[in-house]
Amino acid sequence: MNKLNTKELVNKYGFKFTKSLGQNFLTDQSVLDDIVNSAKLTKDDVVIEIGPGVGTLTKELLEKAKKVYSIELDSSLVPILQEELKEYDNFTLINKDALKVDFNELIKDEKVKFVANLPYYVTTPIIAKILTEGYNFDSLTIMIQKEVAERIGAEPGTKEYGSLSILVQYYCDVEIVRYVSSNAFIPQPKVDSIVIKLLKLDKPRTEMKDYTLFMKIVRQSFNMRRKTLRNGIKSMKILSGEMIDKAFENAGIDGGRRGETLSIEEFAQLSDAILDLL
Ligand code: SAM
């Protein structure tokens, strides 16, 4: 394993890790190379990085991209990043919680690429925010906990398949870039990681009449994994049993199936059929 100078930077500035902020800094050069290469950056690209840490990934992004906005919550990293990256005039540091940033203020009329080694504790809310708030982005190349990456990329009928798979696959194609062992970080986390690339589709994977109802039905179906789809929908109490049967018939879906076997397109058909009878 070819080591980055992460440990030296941590020692040089006497940086103290805050566990609750998901601070596990990358030390393996090959992982960093794979993240940057799979993001396919050019000098036309604007990048948003979430959680730069001591700036090891940021530096590579600054070399490859036109402009990099890095959003870091921990104020004690600000002087380190300012000093270490002072030679780059294409760098902007934003000392804020990424969940509270309106990315449109940064993006304006450009299309951006998100690249990040995300803090574990906030991975899903950050992904959900980027996907659902309608930002003009090209892709997200992110390192996240292995299990979460497996859920994101899961196919119908598997135990990993769930509402997160549907949320992400509705908007994006999913590419698993590589597996990363927990010993590629300091401090070493308890879990392994995966680098994943989410490429935004030109338009969402399927059409439906009401996205909110669709997601409600998806969540309900996965919350009650042991029930048949029909019984899961019944406990939502939005339609009578008879009307539920009619909705399944109209959608051409067997209500005796388990929710986890339905594709995104089938969930859309079912939610449209239910909406028509409400
Ligand atoms: N990019 C660095 C690397 O690869 O070594 C650090 C990655 S570390 C897994 C996650 C970083 O996200 C930390 O620097 C942490 O302080 C920062 N962070 C945690 N929560 C955040 C939030 N809500 N908004 C922005 N940054 C956050």
Coordinates of C-alpha atoms and ligand atoms in Angstrom, one line a residue:
M1 CA 0.0 0.0 0.0
N2 CA 1.4 3.3 -1.1
K3 CA 0.9 5.7 1.7
L4 CA -0.3 9.3 1.5
N5 CA 1.1 12.0 3.8
T6 CA -2.1 12.1 5.8
K7 CA -0.5 11.0 9.1
E8 CA 2.3 13.6 8.7
L9 CA -0.3 16.4 8.2
V10 CA -2.3 15.2 11.2
N11 CA 0.9 15.3 13.3
K12 CA 2.2 18.6 11.9
Y13 CA -0.9 20.5 12.9
G14 CA -1.6 18.4 16.1
F15 CA -5.1 17.7 14.7
K16 CA -7.5 15.9 17.1
F17 CA -10.0 13.6 15.5
T18 CA -13.7 14.0 16.3
K19 CA -15.3 10.5 16.1
S20 CA -18.8 11.9 16.0
L21 CA -18.0 13.7 12.7
G22 CA -17.0 10.5 10.9
Q23 CA -13.4 11.6 10.6
N24 CA -11.6 8.6 9.1
F25 CA -8.9 10.0 6.8
L26 CA -7.7 8.2 3.7
T27 CA -4.0 7.0 3.8
D28 CA -3.9 4.8 0.7
Q29 CA -2.8 6.5 -2.6
S30 CA -4.3 3.8 -4.8
V31 CA -7.8 4.4 -3.4
L32 CA -7.4 8.1 -3.9
D33 CA -6.2 7.5 -7.5
D34 CA -9.2 5.2 -8.2
I35 CA -11.7 7.8 -6.8
V36 CA -10.2 10.6 -8.9
N37 CA -9.9 8.5 -12.1
S38 CA -13.4 7.2 -11.9
A39 CA -14.8 10.7 -11.5
K40 CA -13.3 11.4 -15.0
L41 CA -12.4 15.0 -14.3
T42 CA -11.3 17.6 -16.9
K43 CA -10.3 21.2 -16.7
D44 CA -14.0 22.1 -17.6
D45 CA -15.4 20.5 -14.5
V46 CA -16.7 22.2 -11.4
V47 CA -16.5 19.9 -8.4
I48 CA -18.2 19.9 -5.0
E49 CA -16.4 17.9 -2.3
I50 CA -18.0 17.2 1.0
G51 CA -15.7 16.7 4.0
P52 CA -12.1 17.5 2.7
G53 CA -10.5 16.6 6.1
V54 CA -6.8 17.6 5.8
G55 CA -7.2 18.0 2.0
T56 CA -5.5 15.0 0.5
L57 CA -8.3 14.2 -2.0
T58 CA -9.0 18.0 -2.4
K59 CA -5.4 18.5 -3.7
E60 CA -5.9 15.9 -6.5
L61 CA -9.3 17.4 -7.4
L62 CA -7.7 20.9 -7.6
E63 CA -5.1 19.6 -10.0
K64 CA -7.6 18.0 -12.3
A65 CA -10.7 20.3 -12.2
K66 CA -11.5 23.9 -13.1
K67 CA -12.9 24.8 -9.7
V68 CA -13.4 22.9 -6.4
Y69 CA -15.8 23.9 -3.7
S70 CA -15.1 21.9 -0.5
I71 CA -17.6 21.9 2.3
E72 CA -16.2 21.1 5.8
L73 CA -18.1 21.2 9.1
D74 CA -15.1 21.0 11.4
S75 CA -13.7 24.6 12.0
S76 CA -10.5 23.2 13.3
L77 CA -9.7 21.9 9.8
V78 CA -10.1 25.4 8.2
P79 CA -6.6 26.8 9.0
I80 CA -5.0 23.5 7.9
L81 CA -6.8 23.5 4.6
Q82 CA -6.1 27.2 4.0
E83 CA -2.4 26.7 4.6
E84 CA -2.0 23.4 2.7
L85 CA -4.0 24.5 -0.3
K86 CA -3.0 28.1 -0.5
E87 CA -1.3 27.8 -3.9
Y88 CA -4.6 26.9 -5.6
D89 CA -6.7 29.8 -6.8
N90 CA -9.4 27.5 -8.0
F91 CA -10.2 26.4 -4.4
T92 CA -13.2 27.7 -2.3
L93 CA -13.7 26.4 1.3
I94 CA -17.1 26.5 2.9
N95 CA -17.1 26.0 6.6
K96 CA -20.7 24.6 7.0
D97 CA -22.8 21.5 7.5
A98 CA -23.2 20.1 4.0
L99 CA -26.8 19.3 4.8
K100 CA -27.5 23.0 5.2
V101 CA -25.8 24.1 2.0
D102 CA -27.9 25.2 -1.0
F103 CA -25.7 23.7 -3.7
N104 CA -27.5 25.8 -6.4
E105 CA -25.8 28.9 -5.0
L106 CA -22.5 27.3 -5.9
I107 CA -23.6 25.6 -9.1
K108 CA -25.3 28.5 -10.7
D109 CA -25.7 27.5 -14.4
E110 CA -22.8 25.0 -14.4
K111 CA -23.1 21.2 -14.2
V112 CA -21.1 19.8 -11.3
K113 CA -19.5 16.5 -10.2
F114 CA -19.7 15.6 -6.6
V115 CA -16.6 13.8 -5.3
A116 CA -16.2 12.8 -1.6
N117 CA -15.0 10.4 1.0
L118 CA -18.3 10.8 2.9
P119 CA -18.6 10.7 6.7
Y120 CA -20.4 7.5 7.5
Y121 CA -23.0 8.9 9.9
V122 CA -24.5 11.2 7.3
T123 CA -24.1 9.3 4.0
T124 CA -27.8 8.6 3.3
P125 CA -29.1 12.1 4.1
I126 CA -26.5 13.7 1.9
I127 CA -27.2 11.3 -1.0
A128 CA -30.9 11.9 -0.6
K129 CA -30.5 15.7 -0.5
I130 CA -28.4 15.7 -3.7
L131 CA -30.8 13.4 -5.6
T132 CA -34.1 14.9 -4.5
E133 CA -33.4 18.7 -4.4
G134 CA -33.2 18.9 -8.2
Y135 CA -29.5 20.0 -8.6
N136 CA -27.9 20.1 -12.0
F137 CA -25.2 17.5 -11.4
D138 CA -23.5 15.0 -13.6
S139 CA -22.3 12.4 -11.1
L140 CA -21.5 11.5 -7.5
T141 CA -18.3 9.6 -7.0
I142 CA -18.2 8.7 -3.3
M143 CA -16.6 6.4 -0.8
I144 CA -19.2 5.1 1.6
Q145 CA -19.7 2.2 4.0
K146 CA -19.7 -1.2 2.1
E147 CA -23.1 -2.2 3.3
V148 CA -24.7 1.0 2.2
A149 CA -23.1 0.8 -1.2
E150 CA -24.5 -2.8 -1.6
R151 CA -27.9 -1.6 -0.7
I152 CA -27.7 1.2 -3.2
G153 CA -26.7 -1.1 -6.1
A154 CA -29.0 -4.0 -5.1
E155 CA -31.4 -5.8 -7.6
P156 CA -35.0 -6.8 -6.8
G157 CA -35.3 -10.1 -4.9
T158 CA -32.1 -9.7 -2.9
K159 CA -32.0 -9.0 0.8
E160 CA -30.1 -5.8 0.3
Y161 CA -32.8 -4.4 -2.1
G162 CA -34.8 -1.7 -0.3
S163 CA -36.1 1.9 -0.5
L164 CA -32.6 3.3 -0.7
S165 CA -31.9 1.1 -3.9
I166 CA -35.1 2.5 -5.4
L167 CA -34.4 6.1 -4.4
V168 CA -31.0 6.1 -6.0
Q169 CA -31.7 3.9 -9.0
Y170 CA -34.7 6.0 -9.9
Y171 CA -32.3 8.9 -10.6
C172 CA -29.0 7.3 -11.4
D173 CA -27.1 4.4 -12.9
V174 CA -25.0 2.8 -10.2
E175 CA -21.4 1.6 -10.8
I176 CA -19.4 -0.1 -8.0
V177 CA -15.8 1.2 -8.5
R178 CA -13.9 -0.8 -5.9
Y179 CA -13.8 -2.3 -2.4
V180 CA -11.7 -0.5 0.2
S181 CA -10.4 -2.2 3.4
S182 CA -10.8 -0.5 6.7
N183 CA -7.0 -0.3 7.1
A184 CA -6.8 2.3 4.3
F185 CA -7.8 5.0 6.9
I186 CA -6.7 6.7 10.1
P187 CA -8.2 6.1 12.6
Q188 CA -9.3 2.7 11.3
P189 CA -13.1 2.5 11.2
K190 CA -15.0 -0.6 12.2
V191 CA -16.5 -1.1 8.7
D192 CA -15.1 -1.6 5.2
S193 CA -15.9 0.8 2.4
I194 CA -16.8 0.9 -1.3
V195 CA -16.2 3.6 -3.9
I196 CA -19.3 4.0 -5.9
K197 CA -20.2 6.2 -8.8
L198 CA -23.8 7.4 -9.3
L199 CA -24.3 8.7 -12.9
K200 CA -27.4 10.9 -13.2
L201 CA -29.8 9.8 -15.8
D202 CA -31.0 12.4 -18.4
K203 CA -34.5 11.7 -17.0
P204 CA -35.7 9.6 -14.1
R205 CA -35.8 5.8 -14.8
T206 CA -39.6 5.6 -15.0
E207 CA -42.6 7.9 -15.2
M208 CA -45.2 8.1 -12.5
K209 CA -48.1 10.4 -11.6
D210 CA -47.2 11.1 -8.0
Y211 CA -43.6 10.7 -6.7
T212 CA -44.6 11.2 -3.0
L213 CA -47.3 8.4 -3.2
F214 CA -44.8 6.2 -5.0
M215 CA -42.1 6.6 -2.3
K216 CA -44.8 6.0 0.4
I217 CA -45.8 2.7 -1.2
V218 CA -42.1 1.7 -1.6
R219 CA -41.3 2.5 2.0
Q220 CA -44.4 0.7 3.3
S221 CA -43.6 -2.4 1.2
F222 CA -40.1 -2.7 2.6
N223 CA -41.1 -1.8 6.2
M224 CA -43.4 -4.9 6.1
R225 CA -41.0 -7.3 4.4
R226 CA -42.7 -10.4 5.8
K227 CA -46.2 -9.4 4.5
T228 CA -47.5 -9.8 1.1
L229 CA -47.7 -6.6 -0.9
R230 CA -51.5 -6.7 -0.7
N231 CA -51.4 -6.8 3.1
G232 CA -48.7 -4.1 3.3
I233 CA -50.8 -1.8 1.2
K234 CA -53.9 -2.6 3.2
S235 CA -52.3 -1.5 6.4
M236 CA -51.7 2.0 4.8
K237 CA -55.5 2.4 5.1
I238 CA -55.9 4.5 2.0
L239 CA -58.2 2.1 0.0
S240 CA -60.7 -0.6 0.9
G241 CA -59.6 -4.3 0.4
E242 CA -61.8 -4.5 -2.7
M243 CA -60.3 -1.4 -4.2
I244 CA -56.8 -2.6 -3.4
D245 CA -57.6 -5.8 -5.4
K246 CA -58.8 -3.7 -8.3
A247 CA -55.6 -1.6 -8.2
F248 CA -53.4 -4.7 -8.4
E249 CA -55.6 -6.0 -11.2
N250 CA -55.3 -2.7 -13.1
A251 CA -51.5 -2.6 -12.6
G252 CA -51.2 -6.2 -13.7
I253 CA -49.3 -7.1 -10.5
D254 CA -50.0 -10.1 -8.2
G255 CA -50.8 -8.8 -4.7
G256 CA -49.5 -12.1 -3.3
R257 CA -45.9 -11.1 -4.2
R258 CA -43.5 -9.6 -1.6
G259 CA -42.6 -6.0 -2.1
E260 CA -38.9 -6.7 -2.4
T261 CA -39.5 -8.5 -5.7
L262 CA -40.9 -5.5 -7.5
S263 CA -38.9 -3.4 -10.0
I264 CA -39.0 0.4 -9.9
E265 CA -41.2 0.3 -13.0
E266 CA -43.7 -2.1 -11.2
F267 CA -43.8 0.1 -8.1
A268 CA -44.6 3.0 -10.4
Q269 CA -47.4 1.1 -12.1
L270 CA -48.9 0.1 -8.8
S271 CA -48.7 3.6 -7.3
D272 CA -50.4 5.0 -10.5
A273 CA -53.2 2.3 -10.2
I274 CA -53.7 3.2 -6.6
L275 CA -53.8 6.9 -7.3
D276 CA -56.4 6.4 -10.0
L277 CA -58.7 4.8 -7.4
L278 CA -58.2 7.3 -4.5
Ligands
SAM1 N1 -11.7 13.7 2.5 C1 -10.9 13.3 3.7 C2 -10.2 12.1 3.3 O1 -10.6 11.4 2.4 O2 -9.3 11.7 4.1 C3 -11.7 13.2 4.9 C4 -12.9 12.3 4.9 S1 -13.7 11.9 6.4 C5 -14.4 10.4 6.1 C6 -15.2 12.9 6.4 C7 -15.0 14.4 6.5 O3 -16.3 15.0 6.5 C8 -14.3 14.9 7.8 O4 -13.4 15.9 7.5 C9 -15.5 15.5 8.7 O5 -15.0 16.6 9.5 C10 -16.4 16.1 7.5 N2 -17.8 16.2 7.9 C11 -18.5 15.5 8.8 N3 -19.8 15.8 8.8 C12 -19.9 16.8 7.9 C13 -21.0 17.6 7.5 N4 -22.2 17.4 8.0 N5 -20.8 18.5 6.5 C14 -19.6 18.7 6.0 N6 -18.5 18.0 6.4 C15 -18.7 17.0 7.3

